[in-house]
Amino acid sequence: MSASESGGKKAPQFSSFKIAPVVEKVDECCCDGGCETPAPVAETPATGSRYSWVVNGMDCAACARKVETAVRQVSGVSQVQVVFATEKLLVDASGDVRLQVENAVASAGYSLRTEDAPPAPAPSRLQENLPLILLIIMMAVSWGLEQFNHPLGNIAFIATTLVGLYPIARQALRLMQTGSWFAIETLMSVAAIGALFIGATAEAAMVLLLFLIGERLEGWAASRARQGVSALMALKPDTAIRLRDGERKTVAQSALRPGDVIEVAAGGRLPADGKLLSPFASFDESALTGESVPVERNAGDNVAAGATSVDRLVQLEVISEPGDSAIDRILRLIEEAEEKRAPIERFIDHFSRIYTPAIMAVALLVAIVPPLFFAAAWLPWIYKGLTMLLIGCPCALVISTPAAITSGLAAAARRGALIKGGAALEQLGRIRHVAFDKTGTLTVGKPRVTAIVTTADIAENDLLALAAAVEQGSSHPLAQAIVQEAQQRQLVLPQATDQRALAGSGIEAEVNGGRVLICAAGKYPAGDDEERIQALESAGQTVVLVSRDSALLGILAMRDTLRDDAREAVAALHQLGVQGVILTGDNPRAAAAIAGELGLDFRAGLLPADKVTAVTALNASAPLAMVGDGINDAPAMKASTIGIAMGSGTDVALETADAALTHNRLTGLAQMISLARATHANIRQNIAIALGLKAIFLVTTLLGITGLWLAVLADTGATVLVTANALRLLRQKA
């Protein structure tokens, strides 16, 4: 069954979905023999050249800022941008600064490779986790020794701290050399060294262990997200069948050029944007437009890369340059959306820029100013300085935010919600609007038979059995809906022979000696039933007609139906003060029907670029979450404050999104937002506890009331209180 049989609607052409291609060049090699391939360069107006690399070793969005800071120190660099989602480093410079940039990034602890260079082999899981495993083992051994022999246990904790501190302190020194003086590595180094200095050896080791665990988990989540974005390219086949001079030849997808003629078999995906040369065909473009059923294309129509030919072998003329197909442009939209959003800085990293140097300076002044300028005794004031350094040790502060985030993420996971990190959890708590994709998000994503109307002397079940017999074996979603409905009613289907698809009309077959035709409304005269058909179509339903030997037998209506919990989910969001809107690539009638049932506004017929525009406008007025399940939703998810994917969605949507509903229950949206708000409040409480206790003991230390042992108790007590407060989130009610 063709798209014309589902109402004759033509999907939007992709000629309007256009982003100017980036023209790249490679400098000619000026040396004799084997010099390395230079980084690709793109011409940029007035500013010289643009260089691009892929950055290896970034674990989080904060890493992107560190790389940018390092590159900005290079002379001649005018602009730097790190796109974390695709690991790209873009540098505008007035001269050739490639070697200097690579050295600067290497000094910061990262490495670069050109985009066309193969990635380095990934280390094994054991190699990746070996430092963390070693530290856990040493921590356990140290704790065991402490139970039986305090001096020996103390030495073991010191050794554990030094082993854990070495890579962190080395990275802190590297970052200092490249301009990042007070990164989180500096904070952790100061915390561990300060704890060792006053003898809190066990605490020093534990802080480093918790830090390394958090960094490892964050790196894993970031890696998974990047894999999802790169999976967009999997929609385009690596090879294509090119027709030239009457010969068929399999060529690489990158070898295709505008004007080439290619052939795509039924069920195959297009390797490039093309203009249809075959008279007629149906294409599944749901990955790009969100259209719930395949659409009809006629000769001369444009078809986007990644679309699937549903029912026949087709020939097309390539119209896109390499790297500028619809899939490439969607990937570019994701990158641009990432660039428009400032990198999310972790609170503790930002605060350390002020907190850590201030505490160190205050402790130093307390230790030396009274003896130098007021003839005070050295030892008492050095003792007070050390006490203040311990009070200022940011152990409780370091744990306060990740402890609450970990508890919040764990509580969300128990409710079937996957939230990718603390930044996403914090953003989720600020949401005031939710934009829903329609197909597969608010609806189940598969059409179902919703009405059977007989117009002749035939029973409903007999009409359905007749239609199912003709459609049996078809891969068209509407045909499968008819067959599935017949199977659910346990109908016995008659034998259909001589099945034949009619281009632009429908499908027909011989059944019990009669010629049965199934076609879209409008392809067959309906007579007195025209008003009934229009009423069904106005309700957002797709209508097909069943006739036998030129006599109309009946009408079948199908529609993608709402999820069972959609109304409850929208009501729960309204109770939280969150408003909703539907953004869909489907036709306005179908969108209006669903929006009317839910009481939501809607915008229909949107391409991926249109969704990005709509989301950007809505996001400007209030923080917005984009909820979707398809590849076409990925750019809009990136452009929103936070993207949320349905668990049944495509891999790209799941990996691009900042959160996912793994159980596919829309009611989980309100639960996620409520939990995120509770987590944000918990973080504020923890910071108040950590800094409040330190402020109190800072005053008592200067007054001579607090000694080292009370300082240790204050720091440990603050850590315990912060952790206990964070654990309350695990008991948060859904």
XYZ file of C-alpha atoms in Angstrom:
734
model
C 0.000 0.000 0.000
C 1.466 3.353 -0.997
C 1.467 6.645 0.754
C -1.140 7.874 -1.652
C -3.374 5.235 -0.206
C -3.097 6.849 3.217
C -4.653 10.068 2.133
C -2.492 11.257 -0.733
C -0.473 13.603 1.480
C 2.947 14.577 0.310
C 5.592 15.109 2.964
C 7.604 18.342 2.938
C 10.451 18.408 0.467
C 13.952 18.552 1.868
C 15.110 21.255 -0.470
C 14.301 23.787 2.258
C 16.257 21.859 4.876
C 19.598 23.267 3.809
C 22.694 24.407 5.628
C 25.572 25.871 3.670
C 28.367 23.314 3.392
C 31.736 23.990 4.969
C 34.392 24.138 2.288
C 37.542 22.458 3.522
C 41.013 22.228 2.040
C 44.283 20.559 2.930
C 47.539 22.434 2.599
C 49.902 20.996 0.066
C 52.885 19.154 1.454
C 56.039 21.180 0.965
C 58.534 18.558 2.074
C 60.020 15.702 0.139
C 58.557 12.427 1.217
C 56.729 11.360 4.235
C 55.443 14.307 6.129
C 52.273 13.744 8.095
C 48.868 14.753 6.772
C 48.065 18.186 8.203
C 44.818 19.016 9.915
C 41.986 19.925 7.568
C 41.506 23.624 7.145
C 38.336 25.548 6.274
C 38.473 29.025 4.836
C 37.036 31.645 7.154
C 36.454 35.203 6.023
C 38.886 37.860 7.195
C 40.301 35.885 10.119
C 42.645 33.553 8.179
C 42.095 29.818 8.486
C 39.992 27.447 10.495
C 41.575 24.258 11.793
C 39.662 21.321 13.207
C 40.658 18.256 15.202
C 39.073 15.508 17.249
C 39.983 15.681 20.953
C 40.802 12.443 22.755
C 40.460 12.020 26.505
C 37.582 14.394 27.354
C 35.357 12.917 30.079
C 32.991 15.791 30.787
C 31.863 19.230 29.645
C 34.368 20.820 32.044
C 37.153 19.125 30.058
C 36.034 21.068 26.989
C 36.511 24.337 28.867
C 39.994 23.264 29.981
C 40.987 22.502 26.385
C 39.630 25.889 25.272
C 41.581 27.651 28.034
C 44.798 25.918 26.990
C 44.376 26.777 23.296
C 43.570 30.427 24.027
C 47.100 30.805 25.401
C 48.523 30.145 21.913
C 49.637 33.280 20.094
C 47.718 33.947 16.874
C 44.527 32.165 17.923
C 41.481 34.406 17.525
C 38.648 32.023 18.412
C 38.336 28.578 20.026
C 35.317 26.295 20.226
C 35.113 22.748 21.585
C 31.942 20.882 20.598
C 31.748 18.280 23.335
C 29.010 16.166 21.694
C 31.230 15.349 18.706
C 34.622 15.924 20.413
C 35.567 18.551 17.818
C 38.049 21.360 18.439
C 37.594 24.314 16.062
C 40.290 26.996 16.001
C 40.335 30.248 14.007
C 43.827 31.685 13.640
C 45.714 34.229 11.568
C 48.562 31.819 10.824
C 49.546 28.162 10.907
C 49.257 27.314 14.611
C 48.635 23.585 14.329
C 51.821 22.481 16.079
C 51.431 25.017 18.887
C 47.778 24.017 19.441
C 48.653 20.332 19.572
C 51.423 21.009 22.091
C 49.132 23.180 24.236
C 46.419 20.510 24.325
C 48.998 17.820 25.123
C 50.283 19.964 28.002
C 46.728 20.092 29.374
C 46.598 16.284 29.425
C 44.637 15.606 26.224
C 45.542 14.625 22.665
C 44.383 15.578 19.165
C 43.941 13.738 15.887
C 42.772 14.877 12.479
C 39.168 14.089 11.571
C 40.179 11.721 8.779
C 42.671 9.831 10.945
C 41.522 6.483 12.393
C 40.788 6.577 16.139
C 43.283 4.963 18.461
C 42.317 1.505 19.732
C 40.229 1.764 22.884
C 41.876 0.432 26.056
C 40.369 -2.605 27.725
C 38.025 -2.169 30.679
C 40.737 -3.488 32.991
C 43.241 -0.923 31.734
C 40.700 1.894 32.056
C 39.707 0.993 35.606
C 43.067 -0.245 36.910
C 43.934 2.956 38.895
C 40.500 2.938 40.531
C 40.664 -0.796 41.325
C 44.142 -0.368 42.799
C 42.981 2.489 45.008
C 39.958 0.488 46.241
C 42.191 -2.466 47.158
C 44.702 -0.231 48.964
C 41.839 1.502 50.804
C 40.467 -1.829 52.009
C 43.933 -3.010 53.125
C 44.552 0.273 54.951
C 41.242 0.056 56.793
C 41.997 -3.539 57.821
C 45.447 -2.618 59.161
C 43.952 0.348 61.045
C 41.717 -2.026 63.033
C 44.707 -3.939 64.414
C 47.659 -1.570 64.327
C 47.073 2.188 64.236
C 50.597 3.293 63.250
C 50.770 0.734 60.455
C 47.248 1.615 59.299
C 48.165 5.293 59.310
C 51.188 4.614 57.092
C 48.988 2.540 54.755
C 46.463 5.381 54.442
C 49.307 7.795 53.619
C 50.563 5.445 50.905
C 47.002 5.085 49.541
C 46.581 8.855 49.449
C 49.886 9.372 47.651
C 49.029 6.743 45.026
C 45.621 8.323 44.408
C 46.988 11.851 44.541
C 49.778 11.400 41.995
C 47.687 11.451 38.755
C 45.366 14.154 40.101
C 48.174 16.440 41.264
C 50.061 15.897 37.991
C 46.970 16.928 36.023
C 46.484 19.950 38.316
C 50.053 21.085 37.579
C 49.497 20.624 33.845
C 46.348 22.705 33.969
C 48.097 25.439 35.934
C 50.713 25.635 33.188
C 47.984 26.077 30.573
C 46.020 28.765 32.427
C 43.496 26.746 34.520
C 44.849 27.607 37.962
C 41.994 26.406 40.139
C 40.361 23.461 38.355
C 38.693 20.689 40.320
C 41.985 18.743 40.233
C 43.613 21.610 42.143
C 40.798 21.552 44.662
C 41.190 17.818 45.233
C 44.974 18.085 45.532
C 44.701 20.839 48.137
C 42.066 18.846 50.053
C 44.165 15.669 50.155
C 47.454 17.387 50.985
C 45.779 19.499 53.680
C 44.210 16.412 55.252
C 47.578 14.608 55.225
C 49.278 17.641 56.739
C 47.157 17.554 59.878
C 47.014 13.759 60.062
C 43.548 13.016 58.648
C 45.017 10.291 56.473
C 41.908 8.097 56.157
C 39.793 11.080 55.136
C 42.354 12.157 52.542
C 42.326 8.713 50.929
C 38.505 8.486 50.954
C 38.036 11.883 49.286
C 40.351 10.852 46.440
C 38.560 7.525 46.025
C 35.136 9.174 45.809
C 36.471 11.712 43.326
C 37.909 9.034 41.022
C 34.670 7.011 41.144
C 32.645 10.092 40.200
C 35.009 10.976 37.348
C 34.848 7.427 35.976
C 31.036 7.352 35.986
C 30.861 10.766 34.324
C 33.306 9.657 31.641
C 31.220 6.571 30.902
C 28.031 8.611 30.510
C 29.768 11.122 28.226
C 31.193 8.348 26.051
C 27.767 6.779 25.647
C 26.259 10.123 24.637
C 28.904 10.678 21.969
C 28.324 7.189 20.557
C 24.665 8.061 20.120
C 25.404 11.200 18.125
C 27.853 9.366 15.861
C 25.222 6.659 15.261
C 23.417 9.117 12.996
C 25.885 8.204 10.274
C 24.782 4.572 10.492
C 21.567 5.563 8.722
C 23.552 5.982 5.523
C 24.900 2.767 4.006
C 28.668 2.673 3.485
C 28.254 1.601 -0.131
C 25.897 2.372 -3.008
C 25.062 0.852 -6.392
C 25.920 3.406 -9.064
C 24.652 3.125 -12.634
C 27.007 4.400 -15.324
C 27.013 3.569 -19.024
C 24.524 0.772 -18.450
C 26.737 -0.938 -15.832
C 26.031 -1.410 -12.137
C 28.970 -0.884 -9.817
C 29.205 -0.917 -6.029
C 31.053 2.214 -4.847
C 31.765 3.857 -1.504
C 29.108 6.280 -0.328
C 31.733 9.030 -0.153
C 32.443 8.558 -3.887
C 28.963 9.716 -4.918
C 28.674 13.114 -6.585
C 25.685 15.203 -7.727
C 24.428 13.861 -11.033
C 25.300 10.211 -10.311
C 22.458 7.733 -10.798
C 22.051 5.170 -8.014
C 19.800 2.188 -7.441
C 18.186 1.311 -4.096
C 16.433 -2.013 -3.508
C 13.167 -2.430 -1.589
C 13.981 -2.141 2.108
C 17.258 -0.322 1.416
C 18.283 3.100 2.700
C 19.380 6.009 0.538
C 23.107 6.792 0.840
C 22.636 10.424 -0.272
C 19.902 12.938 -0.989
C 18.391 12.106 -4.361
C 15.806 13.028 -6.984
C 13.485 10.139 -7.818
C 13.787 8.911 -11.410
C 11.365 5.986 -11.071
C 7.697 6.818 -11.837
C 6.433 6.177 -8.319
C 7.555 4.792 -4.927
C 6.775 4.921 -1.201
C 9.469 5.880 1.303
C 9.659 5.538 5.056
C 11.020 8.919 6.181
C 10.030 8.582 9.838
C 13.655 8.828 10.973
C 13.840 12.340 9.528
C 10.337 13.829 9.578
C 8.438 11.885 12.251
C 5.737 11.027 9.674
C 3.932 7.978 11.070
C 3.336 6.278 7.694
C 5.393 6.044 4.476
C 4.910 8.880 2.018
C 4.355 8.822 -1.731
C 7.042 10.140 -4.035
C 6.639 10.679 -7.769
C 9.280 11.129 -10.458
C 11.162 14.378 -9.899
C 10.517 14.543 -6.120
C 13.477 14.881 -3.750
C 14.103 12.135 -1.188
C 16.395 12.545 1.824
C 19.357 10.334 2.698
C 18.471 7.757 5.327
C 14.949 7.247 3.962
C 13.952 3.634 3.231
C 12.351 2.457 -0.010
C 9.311 0.584 1.244
C 7.986 -1.490 -1.613
C 10.133 -1.477 -4.740
C 13.483 -1.076 -6.489
C 14.057 2.583 -7.330
C 16.519 4.726 -9.237
C 17.537 8.196 -8.105
C 19.833 11.005 -9.176
C 22.203 12.152 -6.418
C 21.698 15.836 -5.540
C 23.855 16.273 -2.408
C 27.593 16.779 -2.078
C 29.538 14.346 0.146
C 29.091 15.382 3.752
C 26.056 17.549 3.043
C 23.148 15.098 2.967
C 20.078 15.383 5.221
C 21.727 13.136 7.820
C 24.890 15.255 7.774
C 22.825 18.396 8.207
C 20.982 16.908 11.187
C 24.341 16.068 12.748
C 25.471 19.633 12.077
C 22.307 20.957 13.727
C 23.172 18.971 16.844
C 26.647 20.480 16.868
C 25.282 24.002 16.392
C 22.764 23.513 19.183
C 25.639 22.383 21.401
C 27.633 25.482 20.511
C 24.750 27.807 21.419
C 24.551 26.368 24.901
C 27.323 27.396 27.266
C 29.231 24.409 28.672
C 27.706 23.362 31.983
C 30.261 24.076 34.661
C 30.117 21.883 37.689
C 29.452 23.929 40.772
C 32.414 22.672 42.722
C 34.853 23.460 39.909
C 33.531 27.016 39.596
C 33.464 27.638 43.341
C 37.013 26.333 43.796
C 38.358 29.298 41.831
C 37.455 31.521 44.773
C 37.211 29.150 47.727
C 40.496 27.258 47.490
C 42.910 30.183 47.031
C 40.997 32.260 49.577
C 41.255 29.573 52.280
C 44.938 28.992 51.529
C 45.650 32.708 51.685
C 43.713 33.178 54.926
C 45.456 30.200 56.583
C 48.849 31.529 55.534
C 48.060 35.016 56.821
C 46.839 33.620 60.159
C 50.097 31.701 60.538
C 52.557 34.518 59.713
C 50.953 37.949 60.194
C 50.687 37.986 64.048
C 54.290 36.780 64.596
C 55.743 39.107 61.935
C 53.845 42.289 62.676
C 52.651 41.951 66.272
C 55.522 40.014 67.865
C 53.228 37.103 68.699
C 54.609 33.637 69.374
C 55.149 31.574 66.210
C 54.029 28.131 67.377
C 50.502 29.054 68.576
C 49.733 30.948 65.377
C 51.177 28.241 63.134
C 48.925 25.848 65.048
C 45.940 28.130 64.375
C 46.916 28.381 60.713
C 47.025 24.591 60.424
C 43.688 24.335 62.202
C 42.183 26.859 59.798
C 43.618 24.949 56.860
C 41.858 21.843 58.146
C 38.620 23.744 58.695
C 38.979 25.078 55.171
C 39.650 21.587 53.808
C 36.821 21.251 51.265
C 36.088 17.566 51.954
C 32.467 18.115 53.024
C 31.963 20.682 50.279
C 33.388 18.317 47.659
C 31.044 15.532 48.753
C 27.957 17.731 49.252
C 26.969 18.094 45.604
C 27.861 14.609 44.256
C 26.266 12.946 47.292
C 22.920 14.603 46.585
C 23.229 13.998 42.841
C 24.084 10.323 43.302
C 21.104 9.824 45.593
C 18.830 11.691 43.171
C 20.027 9.646 40.193
C 19.585 6.406 42.129
C 16.058 7.377 43.173
C 15.225 8.215 39.551
C 16.604 4.886 38.356
C 14.311 3.068 40.779
C 11.387 4.763 39.055
C 12.554 3.758 35.579
C 14.150 7.080 34.635
C 17.713 7.324 33.331
C 19.196 10.793 33.936
C 22.661 11.328 32.505
C 24.550 13.126 35.219
C 24.180 15.880 37.764
C 24.017 18.739 35.265
C 20.995 17.145 33.577
C 19.340 16.570 36.948
C 19.844 20.198 37.932
C 18.490 21.477 34.598
C 15.467 19.193 34.894
C 14.443 20.895 38.126
C 14.165 24.252 36.315
C 11.795 23.076 33.582
C 8.629 25.148 33.078
C 7.598 23.950 29.593
C 7.603 20.536 27.889
C 7.544 20.069 24.098
C 6.296 16.633 22.993
C 6.908 14.855 19.748
C 3.657 13.117 18.747
C 4.368 9.820 17.014
C 5.887 7.269 19.373
C 5.890 9.697 22.306
C 2.315 10.729 23.061
C 1.078 7.931 20.789
C 2.070 4.272 20.551
C 3.710 4.839 17.151
C 1.737 2.206 15.238
C -1.579 2.771 13.413
C -4.570 0.723 14.599
C -7.954 0.070 13.049
C -10.335 2.436 14.816
C -13.511 2.090 12.728
C -15.067 -0.396 10.266
C -18.038 0.912 8.274
C -19.916 -1.362 5.877
C -21.688 0.237 2.918
C -23.083 -2.958 1.361
C -24.681 -6.185 2.492
C -21.601 -7.559 4.273
C -20.683 -8.105 7.932
C -17.870 -6.117 9.595
C -15.745 -9.219 10.173
C -16.226 -10.386 6.602
C -15.146 -6.971 5.299
C -12.084 -6.988 7.540
C -11.174 -10.560 6.537
C -11.452 -9.641 2.874
C -9.166 -6.623 3.297
C -6.659 -8.573 5.418
C -6.463 -11.304 2.770
C -5.469 -8.752 0.139
C -2.966 -6.969 2.425
C -1.377 -10.115 3.866
C 2.398 -10.104 3.369
C 2.666 -6.346 2.839
C 5.251 -4.366 4.840
C 3.178 -1.164 4.779
C 2.187 -0.005 8.322
C -1.493 0.458 7.345
C -1.603 -2.983 5.760
C -0.048 -4.497 8.877
C -2.649 -2.722 11.038
C -5.463 -4.318 9.026
C -3.904 -7.797 9.217
C -3.212 -7.402 12.947
C -6.814 -6.414 13.653
C -8.021 -9.509 11.781
C -5.634 -11.693 13.770
C -6.823 -10.219 17.064
C -10.401 -11.088 16.082
C -9.179 -14.569 15.134
C -10.723 -14.347 11.670
C -10.160 -17.003 9.015
C -8.805 -15.254 5.931
C -9.859 -16.329 2.424
C -7.237 -17.157 -0.187
C -6.014 -14.135 -2.206
C -4.228 -14.593 -5.518
C -2.784 -12.406 -8.258
C -1.967 -9.582 -5.857
C -0.902 -6.434 -7.679
C 0.169 -2.992 -6.450
C -1.329 -0.152 -8.459
C 1.021 2.841 -8.683
C -0.633 5.775 -6.945
C -3.931 3.906 -6.499
C -3.724 0.996 -4.090
C -3.520 -2.783 -4.124
C -5.845 -5.382 -5.624
C -6.150 -9.172 -5.626
C -8.440 -11.993 -6.711
C -10.504 -13.303 -3.755
C -13.263 -15.959 -4.117
C -13.685 -15.158 -7.799
C -14.023 -11.402 -7.316
C -11.555 -8.573 -7.861
C -11.006 -6.791 -4.521
C -9.438 -3.326 -4.499
C -8.137 -1.426 -1.450
C -7.285 2.221 -2.016
C -7.082 5.585 -0.275
C -10.098 7.825 0.001
C -10.198 10.091 -3.013
C -8.915 7.382 -5.362
C -12.380 5.802 -5.653
C -15.826 7.436 -5.899
C -17.526 7.286 -2.464
C -20.925 8.689 -3.433
C -23.250 9.153 -0.455
C -20.471 8.149 1.980
C -18.303 11.191 1.215
C -19.493 13.113 4.309
C -18.748 10.143 6.573
C -15.240 9.869 5.094
C -14.598 13.578 5.608
C -15.763 13.315 9.222
C -13.315 10.470 9.869
C -10.449 12.356 8.216
C -11.267 15.518 10.180
C -10.808 13.460 13.334
C -7.224 12.760 12.253
C -7.864 9.254 10.948
C -6.511 7.680 7.766
C -9.308 6.242 5.613
C -9.114 3.413 3.041
C -11.934 2.041 0.898
C -12.635 -1.615 0.099
C -14.452 -2.475 -3.134
C -15.238 -5.691 -5.008
C -15.874 -5.756 -8.756
C -16.294 -1.940 -8.792
C -18.857 -1.995 -5.942
C -17.948 -0.227 -2.694
C -18.159 -2.673 0.253
C -16.986 -0.518 3.160
C -14.603 1.868 4.853
C -11.676 1.161 7.194
C -10.352 3.973 9.401
C -6.972 3.835 11.173
C -5.123 6.126 13.518
C -2.099 6.169 15.739
C -3.683 6.077 19.224
C -2.717 7.816 22.460
C -0.607 6.088 25.068
C -2.721 4.892 27.976
C -1.112 7.285 30.461
C -0.823 10.371 28.225
C -3.748 12.257 29.821
C -2.586 11.453 33.344
C 0.954 12.605 32.486
C -0.208 15.960 31.102
C -2.422 16.534 34.165
C 0.483 15.739 36.523
C 2.714 18.224 34.697
C 0.062 20.930 34.988
C -0.052 20.358 38.755
C 3.677 21.134 38.866
C 3.117 24.321 36.882
C 4.624 22.857 33.708
C 2.895 23.648 30.393
C 3.002 21.454 27.273
C 3.023 21.785 23.477
C 3.149 19.227 20.629
C 5.833 19.618 17.934
C 5.429 17.061 15.162
C 6.318 16.344 11.568
C 2.940 14.656 11.077
C 0.012 16.249 9.242
C -2.065 18.988 10.964
C -5.277 16.904 11.096
C -3.618 14.059 12.998
C -1.833 16.509 15.297
C -5.028 18.486 15.985
C -6.911 15.336 16.943
C -4.273 14.277 19.494
C -3.794 17.816 20.831
C -7.567 18.201 21.262
C -7.780 15.048 23.373
C -4.963 16.244 25.652
C -5.778 19.944 25.777
C -2.384 20.962 24.378
C -1.257 23.459 21.760
C 0.429 22.011 18.670
C 2.596 22.818 15.666
C 2.538 20.320 12.804
C 4.375 19.585 9.561
C 7.764 20.457 11.091
C 11.100 19.358 9.673
C 14.046 18.813 12.089
C 15.280 22.379 11.466
C 11.770 23.724 12.126
C 11.641 21.877 15.434
C 14.957 23.424 16.445
C 13.607 26.887 15.617
C 10.412 26.281 17.602
C 12.304 24.855 20.594
C 14.792 27.741 20.592
C 11.954 30.285 20.636
C 10.101 28.503 23.449
C 13.311 27.990 25.409
C 13.994 31.712 25.330
C 10.875 32.420 27.384
C 11.275 29.643 29.965
C 13.414 26.488 30.464
C 11.997 23.802 28.172
C 12.335 20.005 27.949
C 11.969 18.276 24.570
C 10.491 14.764 24.752
C 10.853 12.544 21.687
C 11.725 9.114 20.362
C 13.039 9.585 16.806
C 16.254 10.657 15.137
C 14.429 13.697 13.824
C 13.945 14.830 17.435
C 17.684 14.740 18.269
C 18.584 18.311 17.153
C 15.580 19.745 19.017
C 16.579 17.787 22.126
C 20.025 19.359 21.975
C 18.606 22.846 21.455
C 16.306 22.564 24.482
C 17.331 23.012 28.104
C 17.148 19.229 28.463
C 16.235 16.424 26.056
C 14.191 13.441 27.269
C 13.827 10.266 25.187
C 11.253 7.507 25.355
C 12.802 4.127 26.142
C 11.305 2.599 23.005
C 12.852 5.279 20.793
C 15.760 5.073 18.403
C 19.304 4.606 19.720
C 20.261 8.085 18.544
C 17.383 9.718 20.436
C 18.217 7.740 23.581
C 21.910 8.595 23.475
C 21.485 12.229 22.406
C 18.960 12.918 25.166
C 20.014 14.026 28.648
C 17.424 11.690 30.195
C 15.275 8.733 29.154
C 12.091 7.062 30.385
C 13.219 3.440 30.228
C 9.779 2.101 31.181
C 7.985 4.178 28.486
C 5.544 5.624 31.043
C 4.853 9.291 30.392
C 3.797 9.754 34.015
C 7.504 9.428 34.806
C 8.017 12.965 33.465
C 6.336 14.627 36.415
C 8.140 12.270 38.804
C 11.493 13.179 37.255
C 10.862 16.914 37.529
C 9.620 16.635 41.121
C 12.670 14.555 42.110
C 15.022 16.978 40.337
C 13.560 19.911 42.273
C 13.986 18.010 45.544
C 17.609 17.219 44.626
C 18.346 20.852 43.839
C 16.959 21.876 47.243
C 19.066 19.151 48.883
C 22.217 20.478 47.217
C 21.552 23.970 48.575
C 21.028 22.509 52.052
C 24.278 20.540 51.844
C 26.285 23.558 50.754
C 24.777 25.583 53.592
C 25.730 22.853 56.087
C 29.283 22.523 54.754
C 30.034 26.240 54.580
C 27.987 27.182 57.635
C 29.900 24.871 59.984
C 33.197 26.043 58.540
C 32.226 29.688 59.094
C 31.367 28.984 62.732
C 34.628 27.154 63.425
C 36.590 29.792 61.529
C 35.491 32.342 64.106
C 36.097 30.042 67.088
C 39.593 29.212 65.786
C 40.589 32.876 65.581
C 39.285 33.327 69.137
C 41.439 30.432 70.309
C 38.478 28.236 71.276
C 38.865 25.553 68.613
C 41.847 23.175 68.452
C 42.946 20.637 65.879
C 40.806 17.844 67.303
C 37.646 19.981 67.140
C 38.572 21.025 63.633
C 38.786 17.357 62.632
C 35.437 16.729 64.312
C 33.884 19.715 62.521
C 35.102 18.600 59.118
C 34.116 14.960 59.675
C 30.820 15.969 61.231
C 29.975 18.186 58.285
C 30.739 15.287 55.919
C 28.478 12.949 57.894
C 25.630 15.486 58.021
C 25.902 16.211 54.295
C 25.869 12.518 53.397
C 22.933 11.747 55.691
C 20.944 14.629 54.251
C 21.614 13.427 50.703
C 20.437 9.908 51.551
C 16.982 11.307 52.328
C 16.418 11.557 48.582
C 16.354 7.772 48.360
C 13.159 7.866 50.412
C 11.598 10.574 48.241
C 8.020 9.642 47.404
C 7.105 9.242 43.739
